[in-house]
Amino acid sequence: MNAFEFLSNLSAPVCLFCGRVLAHQKSSPSEYFSFAYHVCHSCLTRLPYKPYSEQISSCVQHDETPNPILAITAMRYEEPIASALRTLKFREGLHFAPILSFIMYKALQASAATFDAVIPIPLSPKRRQTRGYNQAEILASPIARRLGIPLLNTFLVRSRNTAQQSRFQDPMKRAQNISGAFEVPDECCVDGLKILLVDDVLTTGFTLHEAATTLLSAGATMVVALTAASRRILE
Ligand SMILES: [Zn+2]
């Protein structure tokens, strides 16, 4: 490597997943894509894709599904996506958002459903203030733009501060922790809307189900959940 190549590499975009310097030539759509999303072709082909949909419910045993909600997910919760989603909760991980959001959008395209609006799962005001942003909103915003529908990021709020769901291993405790955690503010109308509800990770599904139920109770006609990855896909 000569001095020119060395200096060029210092400022060249690198793959977010493997750190490889991305090629300078952009003579094919895939090379443009790599540059735009900072992902090399090799990593792009090896991400744990698993476009998948399932019915989620508030039932802890999942053997019955009262008021089920359709949840669509794009990938398995495996490396390198698991690390990307963990770091998305910190500012240095925000550069993963464009590629994650794009993959979520592609997974959604397999569904024939149409929507009126996109709503991200909200953080509590306290956590939002500490983090400075909501990672679900960061993922949801480009999806709303691609769909050409509004992002209603104030139409669903946390009505109380909850402990982080990841603190509870017991599904019953997770269900109790999130029960009644959301509300649609009086001044916001979701009446008659078909809503795409967006979050980063699907674990038990309780958070998404609770949020969806709140929106349906407030008058939404349909709610479908979309996440980047699911911990529930085993095979
Ligand atoms: Zn790579």
Coordinates of C-alpha atoms and ligand atoms in Angstrom, one line a residue, residues 15-20 22 39-44, ligand 1:
C15 CA -18.2 -2.1 6.4
L16 CA -20.0 -1.6 9.7
F17 CA -19.9 -5.3 10.4
C18 CA -16.4 -6.5 9.5
G19 CA -14.5 -3.2 9.2
R20 CA -13.3 -3.9 5.7
L22 CA -15.3 -0.6 0.9
V39 CA -22.0 -2.8 4.3
C40 CA -19.7 -5.0 2.3
H41 CA -21.2 -7.6 -0.1
S42 CA -19.9 -10.5 1.9
C43 CA -21.5 -9.3 5.2
L44 CA -24.7 -8.3 3.4
Ligands
ZN1 ZN -18.4 -6.7 5.9

